[in-house]
Coordinates of C-alpha atoms in Angstrom, one line a residue:
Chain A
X1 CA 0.0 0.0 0.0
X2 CA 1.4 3.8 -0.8
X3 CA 0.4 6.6 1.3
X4 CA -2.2 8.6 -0.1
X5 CA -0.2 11.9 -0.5
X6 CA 3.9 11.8 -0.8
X7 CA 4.9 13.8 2.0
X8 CA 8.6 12.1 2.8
X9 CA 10.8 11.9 0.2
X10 CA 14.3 9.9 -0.4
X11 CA 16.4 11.4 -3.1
X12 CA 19.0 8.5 -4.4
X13 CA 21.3 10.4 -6.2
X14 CA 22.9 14.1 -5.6
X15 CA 24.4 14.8 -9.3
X16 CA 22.6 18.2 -11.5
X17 CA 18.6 16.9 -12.1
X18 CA 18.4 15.5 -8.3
X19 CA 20.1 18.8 -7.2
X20 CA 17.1 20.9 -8.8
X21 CA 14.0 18.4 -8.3
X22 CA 15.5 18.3 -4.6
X23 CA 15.3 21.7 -3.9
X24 CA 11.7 22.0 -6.2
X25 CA 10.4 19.7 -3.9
X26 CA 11.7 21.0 -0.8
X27 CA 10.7 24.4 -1.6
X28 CA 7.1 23.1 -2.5
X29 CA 6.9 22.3 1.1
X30 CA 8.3 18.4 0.8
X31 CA 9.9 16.5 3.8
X32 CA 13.2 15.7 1.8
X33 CA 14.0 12.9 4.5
X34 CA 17.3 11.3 3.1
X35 CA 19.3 11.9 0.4
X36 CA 22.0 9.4 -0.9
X37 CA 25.2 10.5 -3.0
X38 CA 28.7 10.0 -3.1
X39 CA 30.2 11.4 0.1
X40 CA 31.4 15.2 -2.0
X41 CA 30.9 18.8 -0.6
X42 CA 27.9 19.3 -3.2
X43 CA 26.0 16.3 -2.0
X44 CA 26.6 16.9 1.9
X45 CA 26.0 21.0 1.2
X46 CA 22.2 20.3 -0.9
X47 CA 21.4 17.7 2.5
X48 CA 22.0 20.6 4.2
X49 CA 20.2 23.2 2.2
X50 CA 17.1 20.7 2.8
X51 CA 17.5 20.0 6.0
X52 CA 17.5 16.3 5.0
X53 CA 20.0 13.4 6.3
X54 CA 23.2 12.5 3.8
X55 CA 23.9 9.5 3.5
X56 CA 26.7 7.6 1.1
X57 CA 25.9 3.8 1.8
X58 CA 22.9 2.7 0.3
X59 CA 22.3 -0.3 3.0
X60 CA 21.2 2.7 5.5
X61 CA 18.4 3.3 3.0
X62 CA 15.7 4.9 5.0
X63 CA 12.5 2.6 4.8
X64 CA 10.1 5.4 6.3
X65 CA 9.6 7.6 2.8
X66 CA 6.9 7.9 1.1
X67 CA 8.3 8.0 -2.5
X68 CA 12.2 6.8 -3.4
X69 CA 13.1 9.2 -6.4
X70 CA 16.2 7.4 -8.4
X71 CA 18.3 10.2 -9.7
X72 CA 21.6 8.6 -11.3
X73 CA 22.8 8.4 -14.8
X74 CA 21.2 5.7 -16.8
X75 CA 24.6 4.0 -17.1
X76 CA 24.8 3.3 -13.3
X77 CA 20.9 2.7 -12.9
X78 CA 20.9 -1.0 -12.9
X79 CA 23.3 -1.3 -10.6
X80 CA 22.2 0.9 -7.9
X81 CA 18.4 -0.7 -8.4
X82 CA 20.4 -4.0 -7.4
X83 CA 20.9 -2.7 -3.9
X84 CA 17.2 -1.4 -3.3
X85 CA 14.3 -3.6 -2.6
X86 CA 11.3 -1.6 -0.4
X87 CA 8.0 -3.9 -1.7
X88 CA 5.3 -1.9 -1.0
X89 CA 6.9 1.6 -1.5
X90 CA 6.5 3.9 -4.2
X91 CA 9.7 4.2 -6.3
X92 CA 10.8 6.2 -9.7
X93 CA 13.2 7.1 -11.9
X94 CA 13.8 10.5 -13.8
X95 CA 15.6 9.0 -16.6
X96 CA 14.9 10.0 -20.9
X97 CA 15.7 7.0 -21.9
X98 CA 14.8 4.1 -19.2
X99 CA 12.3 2.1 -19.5
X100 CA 9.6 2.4 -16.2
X101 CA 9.6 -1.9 -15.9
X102 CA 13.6 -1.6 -15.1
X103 CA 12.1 -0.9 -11.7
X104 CA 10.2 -3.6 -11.2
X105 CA 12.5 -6.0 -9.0
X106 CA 12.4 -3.2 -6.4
X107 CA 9.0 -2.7 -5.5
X108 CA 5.5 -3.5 -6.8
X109 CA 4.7 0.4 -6.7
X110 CA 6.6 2.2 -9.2
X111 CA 6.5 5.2 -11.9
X112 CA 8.8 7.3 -13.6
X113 CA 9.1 11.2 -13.0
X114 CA 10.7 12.6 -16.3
X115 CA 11.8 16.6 -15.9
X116 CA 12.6 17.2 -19.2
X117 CA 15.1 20.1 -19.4
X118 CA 19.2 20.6 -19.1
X119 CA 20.4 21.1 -15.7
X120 CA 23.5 22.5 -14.7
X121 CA 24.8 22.9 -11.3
X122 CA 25.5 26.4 -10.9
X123 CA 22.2 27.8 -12.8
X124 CA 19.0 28.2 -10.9
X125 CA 15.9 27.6 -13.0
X126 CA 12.2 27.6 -12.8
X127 CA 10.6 24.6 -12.1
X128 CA 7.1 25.4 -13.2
X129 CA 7.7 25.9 -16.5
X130 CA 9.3 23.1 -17.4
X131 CA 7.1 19.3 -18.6
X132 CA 7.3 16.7 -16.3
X133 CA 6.3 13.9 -18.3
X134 CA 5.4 11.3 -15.7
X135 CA 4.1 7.0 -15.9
X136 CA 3.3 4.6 -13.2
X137 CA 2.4 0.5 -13.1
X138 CA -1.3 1.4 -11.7
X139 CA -3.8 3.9 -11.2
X140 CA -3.2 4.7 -7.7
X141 CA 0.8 5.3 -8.3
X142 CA 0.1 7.2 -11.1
X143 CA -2.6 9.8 -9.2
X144 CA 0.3 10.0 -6.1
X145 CA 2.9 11.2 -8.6
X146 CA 0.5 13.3 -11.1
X147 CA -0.4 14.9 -7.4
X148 CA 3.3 15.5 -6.7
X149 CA 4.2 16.8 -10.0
X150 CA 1.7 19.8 -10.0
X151 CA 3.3 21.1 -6.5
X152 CA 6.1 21.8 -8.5
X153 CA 4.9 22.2 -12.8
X154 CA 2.1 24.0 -14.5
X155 CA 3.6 21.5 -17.1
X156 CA 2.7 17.9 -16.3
X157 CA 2.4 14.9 -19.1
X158 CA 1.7 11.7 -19.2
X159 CA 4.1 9.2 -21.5
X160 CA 4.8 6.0 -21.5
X161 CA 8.0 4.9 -21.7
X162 CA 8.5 4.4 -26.1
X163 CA 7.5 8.4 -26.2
X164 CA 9.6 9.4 -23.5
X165 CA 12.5 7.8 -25.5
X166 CA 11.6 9.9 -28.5
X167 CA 11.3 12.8 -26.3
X168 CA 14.8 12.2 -25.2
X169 CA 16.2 11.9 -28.4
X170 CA 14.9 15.3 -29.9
X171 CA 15.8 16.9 -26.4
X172 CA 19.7 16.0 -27.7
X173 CA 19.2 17.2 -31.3
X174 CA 17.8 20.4 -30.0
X175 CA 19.8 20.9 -26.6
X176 CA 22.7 19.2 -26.5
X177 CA 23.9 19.1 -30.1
X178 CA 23.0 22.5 -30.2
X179 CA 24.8 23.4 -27.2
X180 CA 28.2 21.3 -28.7
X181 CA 27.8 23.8 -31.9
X182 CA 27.7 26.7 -29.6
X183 CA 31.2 25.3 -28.1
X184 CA 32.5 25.3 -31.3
X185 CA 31.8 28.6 -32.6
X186 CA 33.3 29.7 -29.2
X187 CA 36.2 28.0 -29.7
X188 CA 36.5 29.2 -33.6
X189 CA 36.0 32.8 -32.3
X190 CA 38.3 32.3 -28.8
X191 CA 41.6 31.0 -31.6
X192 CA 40.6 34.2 -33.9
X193 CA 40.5 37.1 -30.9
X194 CA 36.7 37.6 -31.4
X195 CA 34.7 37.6 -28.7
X196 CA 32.0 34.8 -28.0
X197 CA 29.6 37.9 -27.4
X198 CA 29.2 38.7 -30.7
X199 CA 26.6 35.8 -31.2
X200 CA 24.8 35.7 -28.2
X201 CA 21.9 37.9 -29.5
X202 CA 22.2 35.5 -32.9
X203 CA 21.8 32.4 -30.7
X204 CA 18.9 34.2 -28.4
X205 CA 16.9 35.2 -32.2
X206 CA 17.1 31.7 -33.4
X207 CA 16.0 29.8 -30.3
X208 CA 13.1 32.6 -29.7
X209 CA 11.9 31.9 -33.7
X210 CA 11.0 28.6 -33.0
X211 CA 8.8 29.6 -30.1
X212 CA 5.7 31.0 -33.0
X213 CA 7.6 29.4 -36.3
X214 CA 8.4 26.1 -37.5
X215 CA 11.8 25.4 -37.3
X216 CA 12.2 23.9 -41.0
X217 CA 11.0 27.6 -42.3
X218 CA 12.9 29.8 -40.2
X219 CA 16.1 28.0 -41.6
X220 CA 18.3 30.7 -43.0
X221 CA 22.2 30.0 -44.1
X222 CA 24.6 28.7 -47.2
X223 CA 23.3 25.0 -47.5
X224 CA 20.0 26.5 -47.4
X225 CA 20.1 28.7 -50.1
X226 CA 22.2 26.1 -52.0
X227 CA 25.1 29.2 -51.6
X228 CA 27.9 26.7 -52.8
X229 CA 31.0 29.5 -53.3
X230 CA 30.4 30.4 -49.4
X231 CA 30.2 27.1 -48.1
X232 CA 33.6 26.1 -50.2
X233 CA 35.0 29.8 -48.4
X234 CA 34.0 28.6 -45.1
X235 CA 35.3 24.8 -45.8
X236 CA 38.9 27.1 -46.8
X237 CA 38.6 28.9 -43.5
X238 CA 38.2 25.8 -41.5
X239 CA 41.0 24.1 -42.6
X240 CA 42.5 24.7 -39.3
X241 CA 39.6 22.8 -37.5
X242 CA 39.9 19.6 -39.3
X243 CA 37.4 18.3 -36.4
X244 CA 35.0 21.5 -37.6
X245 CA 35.6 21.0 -41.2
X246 CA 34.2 17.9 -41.0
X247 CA 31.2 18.4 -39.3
X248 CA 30.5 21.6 -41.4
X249 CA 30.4 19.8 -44.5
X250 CA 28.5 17.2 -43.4
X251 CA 25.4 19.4 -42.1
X252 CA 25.8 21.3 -45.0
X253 CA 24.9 18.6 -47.4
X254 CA 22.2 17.3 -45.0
X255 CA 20.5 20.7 -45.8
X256 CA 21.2 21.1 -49.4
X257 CA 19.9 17.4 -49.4
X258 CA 17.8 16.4 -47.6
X259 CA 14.0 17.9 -47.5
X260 CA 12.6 17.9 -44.1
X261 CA 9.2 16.3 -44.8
X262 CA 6.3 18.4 -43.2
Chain B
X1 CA 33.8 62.9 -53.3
X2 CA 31.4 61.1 -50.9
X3 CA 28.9 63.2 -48.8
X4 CA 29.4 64.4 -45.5
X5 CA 26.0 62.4 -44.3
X6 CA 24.2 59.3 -45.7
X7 CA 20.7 60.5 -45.9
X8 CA 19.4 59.1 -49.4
X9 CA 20.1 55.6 -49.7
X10 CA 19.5 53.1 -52.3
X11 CA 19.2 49.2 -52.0
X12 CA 20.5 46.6 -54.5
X13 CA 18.5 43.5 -53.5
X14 CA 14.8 42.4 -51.7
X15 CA 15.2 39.6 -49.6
X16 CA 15.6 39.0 -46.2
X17 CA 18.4 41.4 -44.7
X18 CA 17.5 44.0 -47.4
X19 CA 13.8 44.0 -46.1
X20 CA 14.7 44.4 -42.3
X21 CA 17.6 46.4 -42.8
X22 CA 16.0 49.1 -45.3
X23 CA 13.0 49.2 -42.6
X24 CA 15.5 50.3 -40.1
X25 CA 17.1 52.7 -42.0
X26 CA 13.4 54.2 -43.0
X27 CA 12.4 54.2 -39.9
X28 CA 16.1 55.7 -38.4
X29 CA 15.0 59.1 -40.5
X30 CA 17.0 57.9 -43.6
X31 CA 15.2 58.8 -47.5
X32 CA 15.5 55.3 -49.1
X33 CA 15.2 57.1 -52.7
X34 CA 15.2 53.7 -54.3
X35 CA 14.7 50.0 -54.6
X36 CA 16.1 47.1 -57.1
X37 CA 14.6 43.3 -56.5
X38 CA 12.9 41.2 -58.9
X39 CA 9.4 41.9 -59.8
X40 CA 7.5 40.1 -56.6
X41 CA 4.5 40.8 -54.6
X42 CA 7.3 41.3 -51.3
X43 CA 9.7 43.8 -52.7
X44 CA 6.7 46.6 -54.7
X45 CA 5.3 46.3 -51.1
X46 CA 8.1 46.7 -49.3
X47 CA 9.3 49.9 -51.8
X48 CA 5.8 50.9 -50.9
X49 CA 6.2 50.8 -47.3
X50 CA 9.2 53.1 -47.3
X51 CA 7.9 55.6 -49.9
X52 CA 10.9 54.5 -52.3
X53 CA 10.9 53.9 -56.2
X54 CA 11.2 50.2 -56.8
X55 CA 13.0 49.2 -60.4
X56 CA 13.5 45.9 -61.4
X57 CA 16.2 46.9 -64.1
X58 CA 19.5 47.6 -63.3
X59 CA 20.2 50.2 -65.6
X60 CA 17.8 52.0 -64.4
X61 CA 20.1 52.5 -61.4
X62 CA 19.7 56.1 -59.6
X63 CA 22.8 58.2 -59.7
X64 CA 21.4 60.4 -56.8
X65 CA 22.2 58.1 -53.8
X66 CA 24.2 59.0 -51.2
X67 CA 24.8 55.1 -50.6
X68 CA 24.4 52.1 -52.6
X69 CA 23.8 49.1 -50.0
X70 CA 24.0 45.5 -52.4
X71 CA 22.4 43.2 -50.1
X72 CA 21.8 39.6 -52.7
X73 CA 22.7 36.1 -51.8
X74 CA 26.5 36.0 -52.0
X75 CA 26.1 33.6 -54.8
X76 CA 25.0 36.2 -57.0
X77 CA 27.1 39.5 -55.6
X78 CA 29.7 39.1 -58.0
X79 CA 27.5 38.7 -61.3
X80 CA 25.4 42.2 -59.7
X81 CA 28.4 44.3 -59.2
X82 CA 29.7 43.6 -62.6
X83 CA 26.6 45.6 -63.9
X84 CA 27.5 48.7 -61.3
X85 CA 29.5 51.3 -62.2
X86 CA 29.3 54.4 -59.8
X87 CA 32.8 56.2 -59.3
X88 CA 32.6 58.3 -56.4
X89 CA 29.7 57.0 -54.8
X90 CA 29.3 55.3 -51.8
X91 CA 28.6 51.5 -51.9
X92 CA 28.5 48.5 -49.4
X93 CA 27.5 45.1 -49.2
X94 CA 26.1 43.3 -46.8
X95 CA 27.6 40.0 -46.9
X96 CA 29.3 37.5 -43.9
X97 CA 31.6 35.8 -46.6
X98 CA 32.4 38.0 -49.5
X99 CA 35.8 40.5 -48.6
X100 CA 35.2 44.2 -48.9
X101 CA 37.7 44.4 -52.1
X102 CA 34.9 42.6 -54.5
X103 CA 33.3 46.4 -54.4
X104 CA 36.6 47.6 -56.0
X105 CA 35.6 47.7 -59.5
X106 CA 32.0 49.2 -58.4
X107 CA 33.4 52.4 -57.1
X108 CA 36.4 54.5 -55.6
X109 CA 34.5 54.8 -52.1
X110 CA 33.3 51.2 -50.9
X111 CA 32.4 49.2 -47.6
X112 CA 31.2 46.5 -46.0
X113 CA 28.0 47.0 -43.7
X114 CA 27.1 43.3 -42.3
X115 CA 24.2 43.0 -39.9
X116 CA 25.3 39.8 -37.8
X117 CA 21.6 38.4 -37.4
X118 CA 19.1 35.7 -38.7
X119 CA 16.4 37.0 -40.6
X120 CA 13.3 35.6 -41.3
X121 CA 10.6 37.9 -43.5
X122 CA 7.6 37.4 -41.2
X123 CA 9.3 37.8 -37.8
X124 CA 10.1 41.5 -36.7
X125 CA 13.0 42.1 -34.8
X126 CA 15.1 45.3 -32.7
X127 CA 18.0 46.2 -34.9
X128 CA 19.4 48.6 -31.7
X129 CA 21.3 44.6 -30.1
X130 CA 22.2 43.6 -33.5
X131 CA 25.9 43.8 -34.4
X132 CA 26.5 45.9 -36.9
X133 CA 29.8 44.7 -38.4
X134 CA 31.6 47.2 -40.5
X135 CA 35.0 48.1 -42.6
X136 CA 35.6 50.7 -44.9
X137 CA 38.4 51.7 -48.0
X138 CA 39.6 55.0 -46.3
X139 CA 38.8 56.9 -43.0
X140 CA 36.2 59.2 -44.8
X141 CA 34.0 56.4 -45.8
X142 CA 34.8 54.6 -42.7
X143 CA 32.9 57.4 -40.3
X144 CA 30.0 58.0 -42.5
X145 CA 29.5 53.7 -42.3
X146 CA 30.1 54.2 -38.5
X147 CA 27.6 57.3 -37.8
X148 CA 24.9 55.2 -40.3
X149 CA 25.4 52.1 -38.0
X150 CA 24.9 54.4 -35.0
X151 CA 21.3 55.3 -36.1
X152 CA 19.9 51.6 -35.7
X153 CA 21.9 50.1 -34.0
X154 CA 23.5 50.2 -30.2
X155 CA 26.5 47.3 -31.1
X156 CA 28.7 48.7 -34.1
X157 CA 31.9 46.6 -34.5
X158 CA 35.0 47.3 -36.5
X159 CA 35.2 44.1 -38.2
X160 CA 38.2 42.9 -41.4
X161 CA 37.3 40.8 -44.0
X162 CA 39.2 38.4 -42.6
X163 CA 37.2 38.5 -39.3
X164 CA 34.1 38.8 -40.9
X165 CA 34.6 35.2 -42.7
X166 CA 35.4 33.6 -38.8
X167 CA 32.2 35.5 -37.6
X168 CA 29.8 34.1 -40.8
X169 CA 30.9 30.7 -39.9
X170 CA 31.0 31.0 -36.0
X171 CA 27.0 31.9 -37.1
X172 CA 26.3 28.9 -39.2
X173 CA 27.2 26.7 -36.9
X174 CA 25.2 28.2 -33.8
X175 CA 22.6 29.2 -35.8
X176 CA 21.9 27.9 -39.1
X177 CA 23.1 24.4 -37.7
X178 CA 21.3 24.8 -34.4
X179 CA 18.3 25.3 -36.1
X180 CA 18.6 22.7 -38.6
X181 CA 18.7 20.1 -35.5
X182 CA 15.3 22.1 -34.4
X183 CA 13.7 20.8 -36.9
X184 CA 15.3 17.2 -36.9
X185 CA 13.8 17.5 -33.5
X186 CA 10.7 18.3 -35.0
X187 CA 10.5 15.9 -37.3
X188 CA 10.9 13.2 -35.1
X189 CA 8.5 14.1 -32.3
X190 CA 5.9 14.7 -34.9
X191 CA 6.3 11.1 -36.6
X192 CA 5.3 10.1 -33.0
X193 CA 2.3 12.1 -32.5
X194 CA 4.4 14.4 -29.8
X195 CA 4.2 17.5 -29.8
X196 CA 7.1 20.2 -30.6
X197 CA 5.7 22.1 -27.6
X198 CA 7.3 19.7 -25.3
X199 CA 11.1 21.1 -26.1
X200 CA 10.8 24.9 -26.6
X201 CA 11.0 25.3 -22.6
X202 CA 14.3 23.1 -23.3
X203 CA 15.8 25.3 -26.1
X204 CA 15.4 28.7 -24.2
X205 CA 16.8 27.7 -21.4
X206 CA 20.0 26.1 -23.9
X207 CA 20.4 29.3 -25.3
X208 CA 20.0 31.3 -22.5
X209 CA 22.9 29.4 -20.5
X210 CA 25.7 30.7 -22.5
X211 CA 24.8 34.3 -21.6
X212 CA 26.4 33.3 -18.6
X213 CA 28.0 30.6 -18.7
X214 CA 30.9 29.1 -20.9
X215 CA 28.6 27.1 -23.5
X216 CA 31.9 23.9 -22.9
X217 CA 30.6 23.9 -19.4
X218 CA 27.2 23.8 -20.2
X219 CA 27.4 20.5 -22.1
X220 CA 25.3 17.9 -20.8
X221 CA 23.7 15.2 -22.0
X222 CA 24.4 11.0 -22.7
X223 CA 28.0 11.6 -24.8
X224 CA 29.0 14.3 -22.5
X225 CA 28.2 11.7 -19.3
X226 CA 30.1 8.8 -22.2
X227 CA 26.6 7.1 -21.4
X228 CA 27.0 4.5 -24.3
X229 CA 23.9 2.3 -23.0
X230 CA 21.8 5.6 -23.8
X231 CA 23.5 6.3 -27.2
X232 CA 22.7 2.7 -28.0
X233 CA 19.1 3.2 -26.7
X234 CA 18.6 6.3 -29.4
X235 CA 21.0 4.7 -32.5
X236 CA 18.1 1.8 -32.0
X237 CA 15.7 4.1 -31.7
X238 CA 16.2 6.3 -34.6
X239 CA 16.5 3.1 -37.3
X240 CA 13.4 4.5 -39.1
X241 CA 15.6 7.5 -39.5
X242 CA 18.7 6.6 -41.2
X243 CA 19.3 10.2 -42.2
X244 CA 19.3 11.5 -38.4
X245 CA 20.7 8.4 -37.4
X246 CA 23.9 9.0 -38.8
X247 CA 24.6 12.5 -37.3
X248 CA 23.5 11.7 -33.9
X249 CA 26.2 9.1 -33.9
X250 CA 29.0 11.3 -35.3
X251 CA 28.3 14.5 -33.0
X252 CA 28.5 11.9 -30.4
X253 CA 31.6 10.5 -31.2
X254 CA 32.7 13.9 -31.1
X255 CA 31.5 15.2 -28.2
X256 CA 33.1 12.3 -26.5
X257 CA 36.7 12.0 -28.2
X258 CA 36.9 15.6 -28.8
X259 CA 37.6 18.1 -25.8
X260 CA 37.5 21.2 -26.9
X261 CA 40.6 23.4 -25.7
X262 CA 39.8 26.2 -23.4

């Protein structure tokens, strides 16, 4: 049996997403009652901020929360649901790309609680705006942690585990691929004594387009307009960032190519 | 002999830049005496909407300008200039790629005037936080470029040829390819019925990081964690889209072997 509301909370896992759900939670007026992380001044300093116990051996486990929130990377995820086994307790995971049944030798209540957005330590960020795409084994589960979300989202879905996947995916097209291509330009500018600044309103404009237009026609640029003598400039220009070069000639003909399908 | 103050101004070209830039000028107090474009619907109304004359032949070229601006894909610049022939006058392009000697031919008195933005027809934007990147033949022409830049524009940079190449392709690749991975992002969310909705809180908040923070530090995401179960999750995943598939695995790759130099 689950309690009817999740009150008490055990965070396993102190790394960027548990660092921001923690303090979500905790802010929405959540007993954060454990956390467990690797014994490192970040983990100890958010079990402080919370007023929650720190713990780095998972065999001290608290048994008394309502709801066991798994926040590692998906590499280690297996392993660390190989020490937990609380039958009867509500447990989930916030990982894209892991499917809800990997939790299913730990208890027979269990869900997944998906923030999806990038999270960096040292950034603070609104929690209400962002989708919590959330899943659970049975109707009860699913009410608890559709309950718990909305404390802390105006933004809560429900997807199953195959969408959430997909989400995942476009979430590292647009976000982290993006982000990679922002690193390079940086670096292109950094080795030419031209300040990163000078395309930060650039990257603000294009991200804000996509908010009222479809990505596929706000698409500006060489390989776009099929602009072959600039692209082979460019290609000439990067021949000092082989790495670059590549890539750049790559997308390029992936835009001159291929036609994005409406 | 160019004059002491650009005031009438004439543009070679109707697309994208020319249409927000010319509306800038117009609305910066500036007589846009004339227009050149091919016949469409877009450039009689935007001639229209800045009381200008709007030809569609060359040599019907005014000889009354203060400043020529050529703003055409840089595909075509070259084939355009060899029909301009203005000694003495005043003429820029607009171009990231093409070097400021290309004009030499055109005239004795010649620039570059290079708006570093995306533009798209149907979306207004602030010229005042646009770079203005300019470059000039002599120190006359140079300060009547730099007092027009002035007028719409709070960011004017001094900017080579040479420069300007590094800062077209510094663009592409945080813009033009960002938003090419948009709309992969698009694509495949809407082949699952998801919406695109679910990621635009995700790609603010990715572009909004690097106004603060080092976009190398930002990185997150499976290759950045070397998660290769996840990657292998996705490259299964995105089977039905060969075409995507590919690039997620080389930018992976990348982001894992490569580390980028600080």
């Amino acid at each position: 049996m689950t309690e009817k509301t999740v009150n008490k909370i055990a965070l396993i896992g102190a790394g960027n997403v548990s660092i921001h759900l923690t303090k979500a939670l905790y802010k929405a007026g959540k007993n954060i009652i454990q956390i467990f992380g690797r014994n490192t001044d970040e983990g100890n300093s958010l079990a402080d901020n919370v007023s929650s116990e720190f713990i780095t051996d998972l065999s001290k486990l608290t048994t008394d929360a309502d709801l066991y929130i798994v926040s590692v990377p998906d590499n280690v995820l297996s392993e660390v649901l190989d020490k937990i086994y609380i039958p009867n307790k509500l447990i989930v995971h916030t990982s894209g790309s892991s499917e809800m049944e990997i939790l299913k030798n730990t208890s027979d209540n269990y869900g997944v609680f998906y923030p999806l957005q990038t999270f960096t330590k040292t950034k603070k960020i609104d929690f209400q705006n962002i989708p919590v795409c959330i899943e659970a084994n049975n109707k009860a589960n699913f009410d608890l942690l559709f309950e718990l979300a909305k404390c802390i989202s105006k933004d809560v879905k429900i997807i199953n585990s195959k969408q959430r996947t997909i989400l995942h995916i476009a979430a590292v097209f647009a976000c982290n691929f993006s982000n990679y291509f922002y690193s390079i330009a940086d670096e292109i500018l950094e080795k030419h004594d031209l300040s990163f600044d000078f395309i930060k309103p650039l990257i603000q404009e294009t991200a804000q387009k996509i908010l009222n237009h479809k990505p596929k026609e706000a698409q500006t640029g060489p390989a776009k307009r099929k602009d072959y003598q600039t692209i082979e400039t460019h290609l000439k220009a990067l021949s000092k960032f082989p790495e670059f070069k590549d890539i750049y000639e790559i997308l390029s003909k992936k835009i001159i190519n291929h036609n994005i399908k409406k």
